[in-house]
Short mmCIF file of C-alpha atoms and ligand atoms in Angstrom, two decimals:
data_model
loop_
_atom_site.label_atom_id
_atom_site.label_comp_id
_atom_site.label_asym_id
_atom_site.label_seq_id
_atom_site.Cartn_x
_atom_site.Cartn_y
_atom_site.Cartn_z
CA MET A 1 -77.58 72.16 78.32
CA THR A 2 -79.33 68.82 78.55
CA ASP A 3 -82.94 68.23 77.79
CA ILE A 4 -83.06 65.19 80.09
CA LEU A 5 -85.00 66.12 83.21
CA ASP A 6 -83.58 65.10 86.54
CA PRO A 7 -86.44 62.93 87.80
CA LEU A 8 -85.90 64.16 91.35
CA THR A 9 -86.51 67.82 90.47
CA VAL A 10 -89.75 67.42 88.51
CA SER A 11 -92.85 68.10 90.58
CA PRO A 12 -94.98 65.04 90.09
CA GLY A 13 -98.53 64.20 91.04
CA ILE A 14 -99.87 61.73 93.53
CA PHE A 15 -99.28 58.72 91.28
CA ASP A 16 -95.64 59.68 90.85
CA ILE A 17 -94.90 59.40 94.57
CA THR A 18 -96.91 56.20 95.02
CA ALA A 19 -95.81 52.68 94.23
CA THR A 20 -97.90 50.78 91.74
CA PRO A 21 -100.23 48.29 93.48
CA LEU A 22 -98.98 44.81 94.34
CA PRO A 23 -102.12 43.06 95.54
CA ALA A 24 -101.41 39.56 96.81
CA HIS A 25 -103.36 36.62 95.42
CA ARG A 26 -106.08 35.70 97.89
CA ASP A 27 -107.14 32.26 98.99
CA ASP A 28 -110.74 31.55 99.89
CA TRP A 29 -109.88 31.43 103.63
CA GLU A 30 -108.12 34.81 103.40
CA ARG A 31 -111.17 36.32 101.72
CA ARG A 32 -113.43 34.85 104.38
CA LEU A 33 -111.25 36.28 107.13
CA LEU A 34 -111.16 39.75 105.59
CA GLU A 35 -114.88 39.74 104.90
CA HIS A 36 -115.82 38.50 108.35
CA PRO A 37 -117.52 41.42 110.11
CA ASN A 38 -115.71 41.18 113.41
CA LEU A 39 -113.31 38.24 113.72
CA LEU A 40 -110.16 40.28 113.14
CA ARG A 41 -111.35 42.97 115.55
CA THR A 42 -112.21 40.37 118.20
CA ILE A 43 -108.80 38.75 117.96
CA ALA A 44 -107.03 42.13 117.96
CA GLU A 45 -108.89 43.18 121.12
CA ASN A 46 -108.11 39.89 122.84
CA VAL A 47 -104.43 40.02 121.97
CA GLY A 48 -104.00 43.75 122.59
CA GLY A 49 -101.10 44.06 120.13
CA PRO A 50 -99.87 42.74 116.78
CA PHE A 51 -100.35 39.05 116.01
CA HIS A 52 -99.76 36.48 113.32
CA ILE A 53 -102.43 34.19 111.96
CA MET A 54 -101.69 30.62 110.93
CA TYR A 55 -104.07 28.50 108.86
CA PRO A 56 -102.68 24.92 108.98
CA ALA A 57 -105.31 23.52 106.60
CA ARG A 58 -103.51 25.29 103.77
CA ILE A 59 -100.18 23.69 104.77
CA VAL A 60 -101.80 20.27 104.49
CA GLU A 61 -103.06 21.26 101.03
CA ASN A 62 -99.60 22.42 99.98
CA ILE A 63 -98.03 19.18 101.20
CA ARG A 64 -100.62 17.11 99.34
CA ALA A 65 -99.88 19.05 96.15
CA PHE A 66 -96.15 18.23 96.41
CA GLN A 67 -96.97 14.58 97.22
CA LYS A 68 -99.23 14.40 94.16
CA VAL A 69 -96.38 15.52 91.90
CA PHE A 70 -94.22 12.66 93.18
CA ALA A 71 -97.10 10.20 92.77
CA ASP A 72 -97.98 11.41 89.24
CA ALA A 73 -94.34 11.09 88.18
CA GLU A 74 -94.13 7.69 89.89
CA VAL A 75 -91.03 8.82 91.72
CA ARG A 76 -90.36 7.90 95.30
CA GLY A 77 -90.15 11.23 97.01
CA ASP A 78 -90.20 12.59 100.54
CA ILE A 79 -90.75 16.07 101.89
CA TYR A 80 -88.76 17.51 104.78
CA TYR A 81 -90.26 20.85 105.81
CA ALA A 82 -87.45 23.39 106.44
CA LYS A 83 -88.46 24.31 109.97
CA LYS A 84 -86.54 27.57 110.04
CA ALA A 85 -89.23 29.11 107.82
CA ASN A 86 -91.70 29.36 110.71
CA LYS A 87 -91.55 28.39 114.38
CA SER A 88 -95.25 27.63 114.79
CA PRO A 89 -96.04 24.17 116.21
CA SER A 90 -99.10 24.23 113.94
CA VAL A 91 -96.80 23.64 110.96
CA VAL A 92 -95.22 20.64 112.67
CA GLY A 93 -98.75 19.39 113.36
CA ALA A 94 -99.63 19.63 109.66
CA CYS A 95 -96.44 17.72 108.83
CA ALA A 96 -97.19 14.98 111.37
CA LYS A 97 -100.70 14.62 109.97
CA THR A 98 -99.43 14.10 106.42
CA GLY A 99 -96.37 11.92 107.05
CA THR A 100 -94.02 14.77 106.21
CA GLY A 101 -90.53 14.95 107.68
CA LEU A 102 -88.69 18.01 108.92
CA ASP A 103 -85.38 19.62 108.02
CA VAL A 104 -83.97 20.85 111.34
CA SER A 105 -80.72 22.61 112.18
CA SER A 106 -80.57 22.88 115.96
CA GLY A 107 -81.36 20.92 119.10
CA GLY A 108 -84.34 23.24 119.68
CA GLU A 109 -85.81 22.50 116.26
CA PHE A 110 -85.09 18.79 116.67
CA LEU A 111 -86.92 18.57 119.99
CA ALA A 112 -89.80 20.72 118.75
CA ALA A 113 -90.23 18.26 115.87
CA LEU A 114 -90.25 15.23 118.20
CA ARG A 115 -92.67 17.00 120.53
CA GLY A 116 -94.95 17.67 117.56
CA GLY A 117 -95.14 13.96 116.73
CA ILE A 118 -92.49 13.62 114.01
CA ARG A 119 -90.47 10.40 114.15
CA GLY A 120 -86.72 10.76 114.55
CA ALA A 121 -86.22 8.78 111.33
CA ASP A 122 -88.22 11.45 109.48
CA LEU A 123 -85.83 14.23 110.45
CA MET A 124 -83.10 15.57 108.19
CA VAL A 125 -80.44 17.46 110.14
CA THR A 126 -78.85 20.22 108.06
CA GLY A 127 -76.68 23.23 108.83
CA PRO A 128 -72.92 23.61 109.13
CA ALA A 129 -70.64 22.27 111.88
CA LYS A 130 -73.33 20.65 113.98
CA SER A 131 -72.69 20.53 117.70
CA ASP A 132 -71.72 17.21 119.31
CA ASP A 133 -75.04 17.28 121.19
CA LEU A 134 -77.02 17.62 117.97
CA LEU A 135 -75.03 14.82 116.33
CA GLU A 136 -75.66 12.54 119.29
CA LEU A 137 -79.37 13.38 119.36
CA SER A 138 -79.51 12.63 115.62
CA ALA A 139 -77.77 9.30 116.00
CA ARG A 140 -79.92 8.19 118.93
CA TYR A 141 -83.14 9.04 117.07
CA SER A 142 -81.97 7.63 113.68
CA ALA A 143 -82.29 11.03 111.99
CA LEU A 144 -80.58 11.58 108.65
CA VAL A 145 -77.57 13.88 109.10
CA ALA A 146 -76.48 15.99 106.11
CA ILE A 147 -72.72 15.95 106.65
CA ASP A 148 -71.22 19.34 105.87
CA ASN A 149 -67.57 18.71 106.68
CA LEU A 150 -65.17 15.80 107.08
CA ASP A 151 -64.60 16.50 110.77
CA GLU A 152 -68.35 16.24 111.29
CA LEU A 153 -68.30 12.81 109.69
CA ALA A 154 -65.48 11.79 112.03
CA ARG A 155 -67.30 13.18 115.07
CA LEU A 156 -70.49 11.32 114.14
CA ALA A 157 -68.55 8.07 113.59
CA GLY A 158 -66.69 8.65 116.86
CA LEU A 159 -69.96 8.41 118.80
CA GLY A 160 -70.00 4.70 117.99
CA ILE A 161 -73.81 4.78 117.68
CA PRO A 162 -75.39 3.36 114.53
CA SER A 163 -76.36 6.45 112.54
CA ARG A 164 -77.54 7.62 109.12
CA ALA A 165 -76.00 10.29 106.92
CA LEU A 166 -76.04 12.02 103.56
CA LEU A 167 -73.01 13.83 102.19
CA ARG A 168 -73.85 17.47 101.49
CA VAL A 169 -72.21 18.56 98.27
CA GLN A 170 -70.88 22.05 97.56
CA PRO A 171 -72.50 23.29 94.35
CA PRO A 172 -69.74 23.08 91.70
CA GLY A 173 -68.33 26.45 90.70
CA SER A 174 -69.96 28.16 93.67
CA GLU A 175 -68.35 29.97 96.57
CA SER A 176 -70.84 28.50 99.01
CA ARG A 177 -69.49 27.90 102.48
CA PHE A 178 -71.68 24.80 102.71
CA GLY A 179 -70.98 21.31 101.55
CA LEU A 180 -68.05 19.09 100.60
CA THR A 181 -65.83 19.58 97.57
CA ASP A 182 -65.37 16.79 95.05
CA PHE A 183 -62.07 15.85 96.66
CA GLU A 184 -63.65 15.75 100.14
CA LEU A 185 -66.53 13.62 98.78
CA ASP A 186 -64.03 11.04 97.55
CA LEU A 187 -62.29 11.02 100.92
CA ALA A 188 -65.61 10.57 102.73
CA LEU A 189 -66.78 7.74 100.48
CA THR A 190 -63.53 5.80 100.77
CA ARG A 191 -63.08 6.08 104.53
CA THR A 192 -63.02 2.65 106.12
CA ASP A 193 -63.29 3.74 109.76
CA ILE A 194 -66.87 4.99 109.71
CA THR A 195 -68.64 1.67 109.91
CA ALA A 196 -71.21 2.94 112.43
CA ILE A 197 -72.54 5.30 109.74
CA ARG A 198 -74.90 4.25 106.95
CA LEU A 199 -74.07 6.63 104.09
CA GLU A 200 -77.44 6.84 102.36
CA GLY A 201 -76.71 9.36 99.63
CA PHE A 202 -76.12 13.00 98.82
CA SER A 203 -77.73 16.36 99.45
CA PHE A 204 -77.35 19.96 98.33
CA HIS A 205 -79.16 23.26 98.55
CA LEU A 206 -78.88 25.87 95.81
CA THR A 207 -79.52 29.58 96.07
CA GLY A 208 -82.00 30.98 93.55
CA TYR A 209 -85.27 29.43 92.49
CA GLU A 210 -84.63 27.72 89.17
CA ALA A 211 -85.68 24.17 88.40
CA ALA A 212 -83.01 23.27 85.82
CA PRO A 213 -79.86 23.69 87.98
CA ARG A 214 -81.47 21.53 90.68
CA ALA A 215 -82.32 18.81 88.17
CA GLU A 216 -78.85 18.97 86.64
CA MET A 217 -77.11 18.70 89.98
CA ALA A 218 -79.34 15.81 91.03
CA ALA A 219 -78.53 14.09 87.70
CA SER A 220 -74.80 14.53 88.24
CA LEU A 221 -75.09 13.04 91.73
CA LEU A 222 -77.06 10.11 90.30
CA GLU A 223 -73.94 9.31 88.30
CA ARG A 224 -71.98 9.02 91.53
CA CYS A 225 -74.38 6.48 93.05
CA PRO A 226 -73.10 3.25 91.39
CA GLU A 227 -69.53 3.93 92.49
CA ALA A 228 -70.65 4.83 96.02
CA ARG A 229 -72.69 1.63 96.16
CA SER A 230 -69.73 -0.39 94.95
CA LEU A 231 -67.80 0.97 97.92
CA GLY A 232 -70.41 -0.67 100.14
CA HIS A 233 -72.66 2.30 100.94
CA PRO A 234 -76.42 1.65 100.86
CA ILE A 235 -77.20 4.68 98.70
CA THR A 236 -80.95 5.38 98.52
CA THR A 237 -81.44 9.16 98.58
CA ILE A 238 -80.63 12.44 96.87
CA SER A 239 -81.91 15.57 98.58
CA ILE A 240 -82.18 18.67 96.40
CA GLY A 241 -82.84 21.05 99.29
CA GLY A 242 -85.40 23.86 99.15
CA GLY A 243 -85.82 26.99 97.06
CA PHE A 244 -89.27 26.21 95.61
CA GLY A 245 -90.72 29.56 94.58
CA VAL A 246 -93.93 31.19 95.74
CA ASP A 247 -96.23 33.24 93.54
CA TYR A 248 -97.29 36.17 95.72
CA VAL A 249 -98.65 38.65 93.17
CA PRO A 250 -100.02 38.56 89.60
CA ALA A 251 -97.66 38.92 86.66
CA GLU A 252 -99.09 42.23 85.41
CA ALA A 253 -98.70 43.91 88.79
CA TRP A 254 -95.17 42.58 89.20
CA ASN A 255 -94.10 43.60 85.70
CA ALA A 256 -95.47 47.12 86.17
CA PHE A 257 -93.77 47.49 89.54
CA THR A 258 -90.35 46.25 88.47
CA LYS A 259 -90.46 48.34 85.28
CA LEU A 260 -91.42 51.59 86.97
CA VAL A 261 -89.94 51.36 90.46
CA ASN A 262 -87.91 54.48 91.30
CA PRO A 263 -86.72 56.46 94.33
CA ARG A 264 -89.70 58.81 94.34
CA TRP A 265 -91.99 56.00 95.49
CA PHE A 266 -90.14 55.60 98.78
CA HIS A 267 -90.14 57.44 102.06
CA ASN A 268 -86.68 59.07 102.30
CA GLU A 269 -86.08 57.85 98.72
CA ARG A 270 -84.96 54.54 100.15
CA PHE A 271 -84.75 52.96 96.73
CA LEU A 272 -83.69 49.39 96.23
CA SER A 273 -82.90 47.95 92.86
CA PRO A 274 -85.42 45.36 91.66
CA LYS A 275 -82.59 42.82 91.93
CA SER A 276 -82.72 43.02 95.73
CA TYR A 277 -86.34 41.86 95.84
CA TYR A 278 -87.58 38.31 96.09
CA PRO A 279 -89.25 37.38 92.76
CA TYR A 280 -92.76 38.01 94.11
CA HIS A 281 -94.30 36.83 90.89
CA PHE A 282 -93.25 33.26 90.20
CA PRO A 283 -94.86 31.52 87.22
CA GLU A 284 -94.17 27.90 88.22
CA PRO A 285 -94.32 27.92 92.01
CA GLY A 286 -93.93 25.12 94.58
CA PRO A 287 -95.29 21.80 93.29
CA ARG A 288 -95.16 22.95 89.65
CA MET A 289 -91.48 23.70 90.07
CA LEU A 290 -90.99 20.18 91.47
CA ALA A 291 -92.76 18.82 88.39
CA ALA A 292 -90.36 20.83 86.21
CA VAL A 293 -87.37 19.43 88.12
CA LEU A 294 -88.58 15.86 87.59
CA ALA A 295 -89.34 16.49 83.92
CA ASN A 296 -85.93 18.03 83.19
CA ASN A 297 -84.03 15.52 81.03
CA ASP A 298 -86.27 12.76 82.35
CA LEU A 299 -84.83 13.05 85.83
CA GLY A 300 -87.90 11.25 87.22
CA ALA A 301 -87.32 8.20 85.05
CA ARG A 302 -83.61 8.17 85.87
CA LEU A 303 -84.33 8.27 89.60
CA ARG A 304 -86.77 5.39 89.19
CA GLU A 305 -84.29 3.29 87.24
CA ALA A 306 -81.55 3.92 89.78
CA GLY A 307 -83.86 3.10 92.71
CA ILE A 308 -83.19 6.48 94.28
CA ARG A 309 -85.74 8.48 96.24
CA LEU A 310 -85.74 12.24 95.87
CA ALA A 311 -85.92 14.26 99.06
CA ILE A 312 -86.92 17.93 99.03
CA GLU A 313 -86.64 20.48 101.83
CA PRO A 314 -89.15 23.22 101.03
CA GLY A 315 -89.69 25.95 103.62
CA ARG A 316 -91.34 28.97 102.02
CA ALA A 317 -93.37 26.98 99.47
CA LEU A 318 -94.92 24.73 102.09
CA LEU A 319 -96.22 27.82 103.85
CA ASP A 320 -97.67 29.55 100.81
CA HIS A 321 -100.97 31.18 101.87
CA ALA A 322 -100.68 29.63 105.32
CA GLY A 323 -100.68 32.82 107.35
CA CYS A 324 -100.68 36.59 107.61
CA SER A 325 -99.54 39.28 110.05
CA VAL A 326 -101.86 41.81 111.63
CA PHE A 327 -100.91 45.17 113.11
CA GLY A 328 -103.03 47.91 114.68
CA ILE A 329 -102.54 51.53 113.66
CA GLN A 330 -101.57 53.70 116.57
CA GLY A 331 -100.25 56.82 114.89
CA ILE A 332 -100.83 58.81 111.71
CA LYS A 333 -98.79 61.71 110.31
CA THR A 334 -99.15 63.54 107.07
CA ARG A 335 -95.95 64.60 105.32
CA ILE A 336 -95.13 66.09 101.92
CA ALA A 337 -92.95 64.61 99.19
CA TYR A 338 -92.40 66.57 95.97
CA GLY A 339 -95.30 68.82 96.93
CA VAL A 340 -97.70 65.90 97.41
CA PRO A 341 -99.11 64.88 100.81
CA TYR A 342 -98.78 61.30 102.00
CA ASP A 343 -99.35 59.47 105.27
CA ILE A 344 -96.84 57.79 107.53
CA LEU A 345 -98.49 55.29 109.81
CA THR A 346 -97.05 53.89 113.01
CA VAL A 347 -98.24 50.40 113.84
CA ASN A 348 -98.27 48.71 117.24
CA GLY A 349 -95.38 46.38 116.41
CA SER A 350 -92.05 46.49 114.63
CA SER A 351 -90.53 45.53 111.32
CA LEU A 352 -88.75 42.71 113.17
CA SER A 353 -92.03 40.89 112.51
CA LEU A 354 -91.61 41.33 108.76
CA SER A 355 -88.19 39.82 108.25
CA GLU A 356 -87.57 40.85 104.67
CA GLN A 357 -86.98 44.40 105.90
CA TRP A 358 -83.79 43.19 107.58
CA PHE A 359 -82.22 41.76 104.44
CA ASN A 360 -81.73 45.11 102.73
CA SER A 361 -84.97 44.41 100.94
CA GLU A 362 -88.69 45.05 101.34
CA TYR A 363 -91.70 42.77 101.69
CA LEU A 364 -93.66 43.78 98.62
CA PRO A 365 -97.15 42.26 98.69
CA ASP A 366 -99.40 45.19 99.69
CA PRO A 367 -100.79 45.32 103.21
CA ILE A 368 -104.57 45.37 103.38
CA LEU A 369 -106.28 48.14 105.31
CA TRP A 370 -109.12 46.79 107.45
CA PRO A 371 -112.03 47.45 107.61
CA GLN A 372 -112.04 47.32 103.85
CA SER A 373 -113.98 50.34 102.71
CA ALA A 374 -113.72 52.72 99.80
CA GLY A 375 -112.29 56.23 99.90
CA SER A 376 -109.63 58.13 98.04
CA MET A 377 -106.32 56.53 97.30
CA THR A 378 -103.77 57.58 99.91
CA PRO A 379 -100.03 57.07 99.48
CA THR A 380 -98.89 55.54 102.75
CA SER A 381 -95.57 54.44 104.24
CA ILE A 382 -95.67 52.28 107.35
CA GLY A 383 -93.32 52.41 110.31
CA GLY A 384 -92.92 50.39 113.49
CA CYS A 385 -93.34 51.70 117.04
CA THR A 386 -89.66 51.55 118.00
CA CYS A 387 -87.36 54.56 118.10
CA LEU A 388 -85.24 53.42 115.16
CA GLU A 389 -85.43 55.55 112.02
CA GLY A 390 -84.95 52.36 110.01
CA ASP A 391 -87.85 50.48 111.60
CA MET A 392 -90.12 50.64 108.56
CA LEU A 393 -92.52 47.88 107.50
CA SER A 394 -93.11 49.57 104.14
CA TRP A 395 -90.70 52.23 102.94
CA ARG A 396 -92.51 52.53 99.69
CA ARG A 397 -95.73 54.52 99.61
CA VAL A 398 -98.38 51.86 99.28
CA PRO A 399 -101.54 52.94 97.45
CA LEU A 400 -104.03 52.36 100.28
CA PRO A 401 -107.62 52.60 99.02
CA ARG A 402 -108.49 55.20 101.66
CA ALA A 403 -106.79 57.20 104.39
CA ALA A 404 -106.11 55.01 107.42
CA GLU A 405 -107.69 55.88 110.76
CA MET A 406 -106.53 55.25 114.29
CA GLY A 407 -107.44 51.73 115.38
CA ASP A 408 -107.69 50.36 111.85
CA LEU A 409 -105.81 47.14 111.19
CA LEU A 410 -103.18 46.47 108.57
CA ILE A 411 -102.85 42.91 107.36
CA TYR A 412 -99.65 41.86 105.64
CA PRO A 413 -100.67 38.87 103.51
CA ASN A 414 -98.93 35.53 103.01
CA THR A 415 -96.23 36.06 105.64
CA ALA A 416 -95.96 32.54 107.07
CA GLY A 417 -92.86 31.68 105.00
CA TYR A 418 -89.92 33.42 106.73
CA GLN A 419 -91.59 36.82 107.18
CA MET A 420 -93.23 36.38 110.57
CA ASP A 421 -90.81 35.21 113.12
CA SER A 422 -87.29 34.70 111.74
CA ASN A 423 -86.06 37.97 113.20
CA GLU A 424 -88.46 38.74 116.00
CA SER A 425 -87.06 39.84 119.33
CA ALA A 426 -88.50 41.56 122.36
CA PHE A 427 -86.70 44.79 121.39
CA HIS A 428 -87.84 47.71 123.60
CA ASP A 429 -89.40 45.06 125.88
CA LEU A 430 -92.24 44.84 123.39
CA PRO A 431 -93.93 41.43 123.58
CA ILE A 432 -93.29 39.11 120.65
CA PRO A 433 -96.53 38.92 118.65
CA PRO A 434 -98.39 35.70 119.43
CA LYS A 435 -99.63 33.31 116.79
CA VAL A 436 -103.33 32.73 116.37
CA VAL A 437 -104.33 29.45 114.77
CA LEU A 438 -107.46 29.40 112.62
CA ASN A 439 -109.35 26.22 111.88
CA ASP A 440 -112.48 25.86 109.78
CA VAL A 441 -115.75 25.14 111.49
CA SER A 442 -117.47 22.51 109.41
CA GLY A 443 -120.66 23.51 107.69
CA VAL A 444 -120.20 27.26 108.10
CA ARG A 445 -117.85 29.71 106.46
CA SER A 446 -116.38 30.77 109.78
CA PHE A 447 -113.42 29.80 111.92
CA GLU A 448 -112.53 28.57 115.36
CA TRP A 449 -109.46 30.39 116.66
CA HIS A 450 -107.03 29.92 119.50
CA LEU A 451 -103.78 31.42 120.67
CA GLU A 452 -100.77 29.20 120.22
CA VAL A 453 -98.75 28.86 123.39
CA PRO A 454 -95.21 30.07 122.68
CA ARG A 455 -92.60 27.41 123.45
CA THR A 456 -89.25 28.28 124.88
CA VAL A 457 -86.20 26.55 123.44
CA ASP A 458 -85.37 23.54 125.61
C1 PLP B 1 -80.29 23.24 103.51
C2 PLP B 1 -81.55 24.00 103.25
N1 PLP B 1 -82.67 23.32 102.98
C3 PLP B 1 -83.86 23.94 102.76
C4 PLP B 1 -83.94 25.33 102.80
C5 PLP B 1 -85.29 25.96 102.56
O1 PLP B 1 -85.34 26.80 101.49
P1 PLP B 1 -86.75 27.42 101.00
O2 PLP B 1 -87.46 27.93 102.20
O3 PLP B 1 -86.35 28.48 100.05
O4 PLP B 1 -87.51 26.32 100.37
C6 PLP B 1 -82.79 26.09 103.06
C7 PLP B 1 -82.87 27.55 103.11
O5 PLP B 1 -81.94 28.26 103.37
C8 PLP B 1 -81.57 25.40 103.31
O6 PLP B 1 -80.45 26.08 103.60
#
């Protein structure tokens, strides 16, 4: 007989079936929005369904913080916002206002960038096996094409239009399907029949969120620059891609969650190992991570000496604190787990508007119940209004500060980076949640708001 208790047969109390809190950091504008007596209600009534809020002023701030790191390190650097992270034209607007380029991967993204006021020369075209149309568009607008394959290089050259390119490099030792191998790089650099193309340097994108591997790979590509220049290529640029982390929740909350997380916290025991979660606490996020990259083995100084500019393609980090997603509660059930009651809410939208749910993961910063009032802690899982069992916005039982009521709002914080619209579809003929843009009104702590007109792909 064993004296180890099977954790699933012990009858626990309310705290045993409830996830530990993961309260997101709050910006001043987020506080102002939540504390406003009726703005959220007014917008919700006007929209009549779920909606996303965008606050472009914070994107401008994030961009300026990255630019400051380049300036402080005296490194020539340029930002290309990875457009896939959010479709809102308000992000493109913030980029245009700050001289920021865009990383685009389709004709639709390319045209949306031009329409938003970005110059063709400030576009970086990434993605595998680009279509002939996208290559031609890139060449005609002098965009920088990150070449992913030798046939792509040949197709671009074959257009006979003066064009600009970087060679995307496969991370050594990786199984990535993106980028050129060492051998292919040599072939590309020594081709003599691609005279229409200015080869301006190299690019890569690494998975994970660590500074050192990015700095090391940039340093190893720096070593390739003299040889590439001697072959006649005007090498000016190394792009280290994206992957700049975001710090969603405080360290203590994150450490407690990852230490204690277990199946009992989840509706239907839908447990996921901590490894499947994004690192929601990130000690050196965004611009600080860029500073760490530049400081690693004096990369900044080496770039300066070599006359190379560093390009970065942040998506998520440029959108840190730039938006949130708001759902109305249209159903409440009480159920029992391990003898303890908990609520299951149904909101007026679906988990397609909270993309992380579709990557065998869960968006972990806690939703905020609005109006914010006190009560008794209520373990609450949150489902969408579709007829799919798996359509859950929060499988875990979130410790809401009170029991939710019909018509209350739930605000998922900090969702602008990838969470809002990557996976949205009009499933069930439900309308896709619109985006609401908030701007400050000078002199008062309130906002002007307007609905953003959705654009169809041209
Ligand atoms: C080539 C490239 N650049 C930039 C990014 C943006 O990454 P993040 O949003 O993590 O900064 C990605 C993401 O997949 C990418 O593939």
